[in-house]
mmCIF file of C-alpha atoms in Angstrom:
data_model
loop_
_atom_site.group_PDB
_atom_site.id
_atom_site.type_symbol
_atom_site.label_atom_id
_atom_site.label_comp_id
_atom_site.label_asym_id
_atom_site.label_seq_id
_atom_site.Cartn_x
_atom_site.Cartn_y
_atom_site.Cartn_z
ATOM 1 C CA MET A 787 0.022 -0.066 -0.074
ATOM 2 C CA ASN A 788 1.514 3.288 -1.207
ATOM 3 C CA MET A 789 1.271 6.003 1.578
ATOM 4 C CA ALA A 790 3.027 8.652 -0.153
ATOM 5 C CA GLY A 791 1.541 11.835 -0.158
ATOM 6 C CA LYS A 792 -0.588 11.110 3.009
ATOM 7 C CA THR A 793 -0.517 13.059 6.076
ATOM 8 C CA LEU A 794 0.742 11.741 9.244
ATOM 9 C CA GLU A 795 -3.039 11.572 10.611
ATOM 10 C CA GLU A 796 -4.104 9.819 7.371
ATOM 11 C CA ARG A 797 -1.214 7.169 7.750
ATOM 12 C CA ILE A 798 -2.146 6.668 11.378
ATOM 13 C CA GLN A 799 -5.656 5.959 10.447
ATOM 14 C CA ILE A 800 -4.738 3.674 7.649
ATOM 15 C CA LEU A 801 -2.432 1.513 9.867
ATOM 16 C CA GLU A 802 -5.135 1.439 12.690
ATOM 17 C CA ASP A 803 -7.543 0.154 10.225
ATOM 18 C CA ILE A 804 -5.381 -2.538 8.851
ATOM 19 C CA GLU A 805 -4.824 -3.753 12.379
ATOM 20 C CA GLU A 806 -8.635 -3.777 13.221
ATOM 21 C CA ILE A 807 -9.383 -5.627 9.987
ATOM 22 C CA LYS A 808 -6.667 -8.157 10.806
ATOM 23 C CA ASN A 809 -8.404 -8.563 14.392
ATOM 24 C CA VAL A 810 -11.920 -8.944 12.814
ATOM 25 C CA MET A 811 -10.484 -11.814 10.613
ATOM 26 C CA SER A 812 -8.739 -13.394 13.735
ATOM 27 C CA ARG A 813 -11.937 -12.847 15.945
ATOM 28 C CA TYR A 814 -13.926 -14.769 13.295
ATOM 29 C CA CYS A 815 -11.642 -17.793 13.620
ATOM 30 C CA TYR A 816 -11.638 -17.638 17.383
ATOM 31 C CA TYR A 817 -15.271 -17.185 17.888
ATOM 32 C CA TYR A 818 -15.848 -20.191 15.503
ATOM 33 C CA ASP A 819 -13.441 -22.327 17.268
ATOM 34 C CA GLN A 820 -15.045 -21.640 20.751
ATOM 35 C CA PHE A 821 -18.562 -21.966 19.475
ATOM 36 C CA ARG A 822 -19.248 -18.250 20.292
ATOM 37 C CA THR A 823 -21.709 -17.902 17.484
ATOM 38 C CA ASP A 824 -23.473 -14.888 18.783
ATOM 39 C CA GLU A 825 -20.303 -12.830 18.704
ATOM 40 C CA LEU A 826 -19.032 -14.280 15.641
ATOM 41 C CA LEU A 827 -22.286 -13.212 13.702
ATOM 42 C CA GLU A 828 -21.916 -9.654 15.040
ATOM 43 C CA LEU A 829 -18.782 -9.301 12.888
ATOM 44 C CA PHE A 830 -20.899 -9.415 9.762
ATOM 45 C CA THR A 831 -23.055 -6.708 8.061
ATOM 46 C CA GLU A 832 -26.858 -7.532 7.914
ATOM 47 C CA ASP A 833 -26.450 -8.189 4.045
ATOM 48 C CA ALA A 834 -23.150 -10.019 4.118
ATOM 49 C CA GLU A 835 -22.456 -12.602 1.619
ATOM 50 C CA LEU A 836 -20.857 -15.956 2.720
ATOM 51 C CA ASP A 837 -19.042 -18.016 0.102
ATOM 52 C CA PHE A 838 -17.538 -21.443 0.760
ATOM 53 C CA ARG A 839 -18.189 -22.832 -2.791
ATOM 54 C CA PRO A 840 -17.509 -25.804 -3.531
ATOM 55 C CA LEU A 841 -17.077 -26.850 -0.143
ATOM 56 C CA LEU A 842 -20.765 -25.872 0.624
ATOM 57 C CA THR A 843 -23.155 -26.050 -2.319
ATOM 58 C CA GLU A 844 -24.117 -22.263 -2.554
ATOM 59 C CA LYS A 845 -23.329 -18.783 -1.808
ATOM 60 C CA MET A 846 -25.399 -17.424 1.311
ATOM 61 C CA VAL A 847 -26.545 -13.849 1.413
ATOM 62 C CA GLY A 848 -27.766 -12.203 4.401
ATOM 63 C CA LYS A 849 -26.720 -12.688 8.079
ATOM 64 C CA GLU A 850 -30.141 -14.145 8.885
ATOM 65 C CA VAL A 851 -29.695 -16.903 6.190
ATOM 66 C CA PHE A 852 -26.185 -18.174 7.354
ATOM 67 C CA SER A 853 -27.066 -17.785 10.852
ATOM 68 C CA GLN A 854 -28.007 -21.414 10.712
ATOM 69 C CA LEU A 855 -24.789 -22.421 9.659
ATOM 70 C CA TYR A 856 -23.226 -21.012 12.681
ATOM 71 C CA ASP A 857 -25.569 -22.000 15.142
ATOM 72 C CA ALA A 858 -23.659 -23.560 18.017
ATOM 73 C CA GLN A 859 -25.842 -26.541 18.732
ATOM 74 C CA THR A 860 -25.920 -27.411 14.989
ATOM 75 C CA MET A 861 -22.169 -27.016 14.664
ATOM 76 C CA LYS A 862 -21.518 -29.345 17.549
ATOM 77 C CA THR A 863 -23.653 -32.077 15.700
ATOM 78 C CA TRP A 864 -20.905 -32.533 13.107
ATOM 79 C CA GLN A 865 -17.640 -30.946 14.641
ATOM 80 C CA THR A 866 -16.348 -31.343 18.327
ATOM 81 C CA MET A 867 -13.297 -29.255 17.818
ATOM 82 C CA SER A 868 -11.403 -26.796 15.601
ATOM 83 C CA ARG A 869 -8.309 -24.581 15.890
ATOM 84 C CA HIS A 870 -7.696 -21.995 13.082
ATOM 85 C CA GLN A 871 -4.574 -20.480 12.491
ATOM 86 C CA ASN A 872 -4.179 -17.535 10.199
ATOM 87 C CA GLY A 873 -1.129 -16.380 8.409
ATOM 88 C CA ASN A 874 0.414 -14.262 5.422
ATOM 89 C CA THR A 875 -2.344 -11.755 5.736
ATOM 90 C CA ILE A 876 -2.592 -8.768 3.328
ATOM 91 C CA VAL A 877 -4.846 -5.885 3.922
ATOM 92 C CA GLU A 878 -5.721 -3.088 1.726
ATOM 93 C CA VAL A 879 -7.647 -0.024 2.948
ATOM 94 C CA ASP A 880 -9.496 2.651 1.155
ATOM 95 C CA GLY A 881 -11.396 4.860 3.204
ATOM 96 C CA ASN A 882 -14.353 2.953 4.827
ATOM 97 C CA ARG A 883 -13.730 -0.247 2.785
ATOM 98 C CA GLY A 884 -11.151 -3.034 3.124
ATOM 99 C CA LYS A 885 -10.159 -6.233 1.664
ATOM 100 C CA GLY A 886 -8.141 -8.937 3.520
ATOM 101 C CA VAL A 887 -6.388 -12.081 2.038
ATOM 102 C CA THR A 888 -5.127 -14.615 4.491
ATOM 103 C CA TYR A 889 -3.858 -18.125 4.688
ATOM 104 C CA MET A 890 -5.765 -20.433 7.113
ATOM 105 C CA TRP A 891 -4.653 -23.791 8.321
ATOM 106 C CA CYS A 892 -7.008 -25.681 10.652
ATOM 107 C CA VAL A 893 -7.028 -28.909 12.453
ATOM 108 C CA ALA A 894 -10.472 -30.276 13.571
ATOM 109 C CA THR A 895 -12.433 -33.097 14.668
ATOM 110 C CA VAL A 896 -15.529 -33.942 12.693
ATOM 111 C CA LYS A 897 -18.219 -36.563 13.202
ATOM 112 C CA ALA A 898 -18.543 -39.048 10.392
ATOM 113 C CA GLY A 899 -19.590 -42.469 10.150
ATOM 114 C CA GLY A 900 -20.551 -42.768 13.743
ATOM 115 C CA LYS A 901 -16.971 -41.778 14.826
ATOM 116 C CA GLU A 902 -14.663 -38.674 15.271
ATOM 117 C CA VAL A 903 -12.317 -38.063 12.378
ATOM 118 C CA PRO A 904 -9.406 -35.773 12.675
ATOM 119 C CA ILE A 905 -8.803 -33.683 9.780
ATOM 120 C CA VAL A 906 -6.279 -30.975 8.436
ATOM 121 C CA GLU A 907 -7.583 -27.982 6.296
ATOM 122 C CA HIS A 908 -5.932 -25.363 4.365
ATOM 123 C CA LEU A 909 -7.819 -22.377 2.652
ATOM 124 C CA THR A 910 -7.500 -18.840 1.752
ATOM 125 C CA TYR A 911 -9.789 -16.306 3.038
ATOM 126 C CA GLU A 912 -10.715 -13.410 0.698
ATOM 127 C CA ASP A 913 -12.664 -10.910 2.670
ATOM 128 C CA GLU A 914 -14.185 -7.568 1.982
ATOM 129 C CA LEU A 915 -15.096 -5.367 4.953
ATOM 130 C CA VAL A 916 -16.834 -2.169 5.606
ATOM 131 C CA LYS A 917 -16.636 0.431 8.320
ATOM 132 C CA GLU A 918 -20.018 0.945 9.990
ATOM 133 C CA ASN A 919 -20.511 3.162 12.827
ATOM 134 C CA GLY A 920 -16.843 3.106 13.566
ATOM 135 C CA GLN A 921 -16.512 -0.533 13.494
ATOM 136 C CA TRP A 922 -15.117 -2.780 10.794
ATOM 137 C CA LYS A 923 -17.490 -5.649 9.791
ATOM 138 C CA ILE A 924 -17.390 -8.275 7.220
ATOM 139 C CA CYS A 925 -19.554 -7.821 4.075
ATOM 140 C CA LYS A 926 -18.065 -10.718 1.974
ATOM 141 C CA LEU A 927 -16.248 -13.755 3.403
ATOM 142 C CA ARG A 928 -15.086 -16.264 0.627
ATOM 143 C CA GLY A 929 -13.167 -19.200 1.611
ATOM 144 C CA LYS A 930 -11.022 -21.067 -1.240
ATOM 145 C CA THR A 931 -10.286 -24.534 -0.132
ATOM 146 C CA THR A 932 -6.955 -25.761 -1.088
ATOM 147 C CA PHE A 933 -7.556 -29.227 0.720
ATOM 148 C CA MET A 934 -9.459 -30.652 3.597
ATOM 149 C CA SER A 935 -8.382 -34.068 4.227
ATOM 150 C CA PRO A 936 -8.298 -36.844 7.028
ATOM 151 C CA TYR A 937 -5.380 -36.183 9.075
ATOM 152 C CA GLU A 938 -4.198 -39.990 8.788
ATOM 153 C CA GLU A 939 -4.479 -39.882 4.878
ATOM 154 C CA GLY A 940 -3.013 -36.568 4.060
ATOM 155 C CA TRP A 941 -3.994 -34.218 1.384
ATOM 156 C CA VAL A 942 -2.158 -36.351 -1.247
ATOM 157 C CA LYS A 943 -4.327 -39.199 -0.886
ATOM 158 C CA THR A 944 -7.651 -37.710 -0.086
ATOM 159 C CA PRO A 945 -7.516 -33.811 -0.749
ATOM 160 C CA MET A 946 -11.255 -33.090 -0.071
ATOM 161 C CA PHE A 947 -13.105 -34.601 2.541
ATOM 162 C CA ASP A 948 -16.902 -34.631 2.036
ATOM 163 C CA LEU A 949 -17.824 -32.044 4.702
ATOM 164 C CA GLN A 950 -21.309 -31.260 2.787
ATOM 165 C CA SER A 951 -22.526 -34.664 3.731
ATOM 166 C CA LEU A 952 -21.897 -33.862 7.384
ATOM 167 C CA VAL A 953 -23.430 -30.564 7.380
ATOM 168 C CA SER A 954 -26.686 -31.545 5.560
ATOM 169 C CA GLY A 955 -27.089 -34.842 7.830
#
């Protein structure tokens, strides 16, 4: 991000916005991992878009629509544990709009075939955020999965675990 020609105050604001956007992205993962879904949903605008295709079959629009996906009781029916780790984060800010790209590694335990299965996952989050009433909120969350594999098999043998069958029952 080129800050040439920006005043000191503008530079400070941009840096503060970048850090806050990174925090929003990290809070999303932390709240998800802790099943703190009410707090997780507060990170989104009301008309936010959630897109994890092809991992999930469709893009969801509107916090009310995808709030069912983030319901703690529903999540616990197919997942017992997850731990997200973000890295290589790139953030761009343009006034009250921001974009973030970050790699996410996750280990998790999902329920499949009557047993718990440890998985490892990598995806790239491509987020768009907007500043509403002084707070950064996610208006678009896009997750592009590189692999989601049973831990014992790894991503070479099984690059994509069928998560959709777990979520849909």
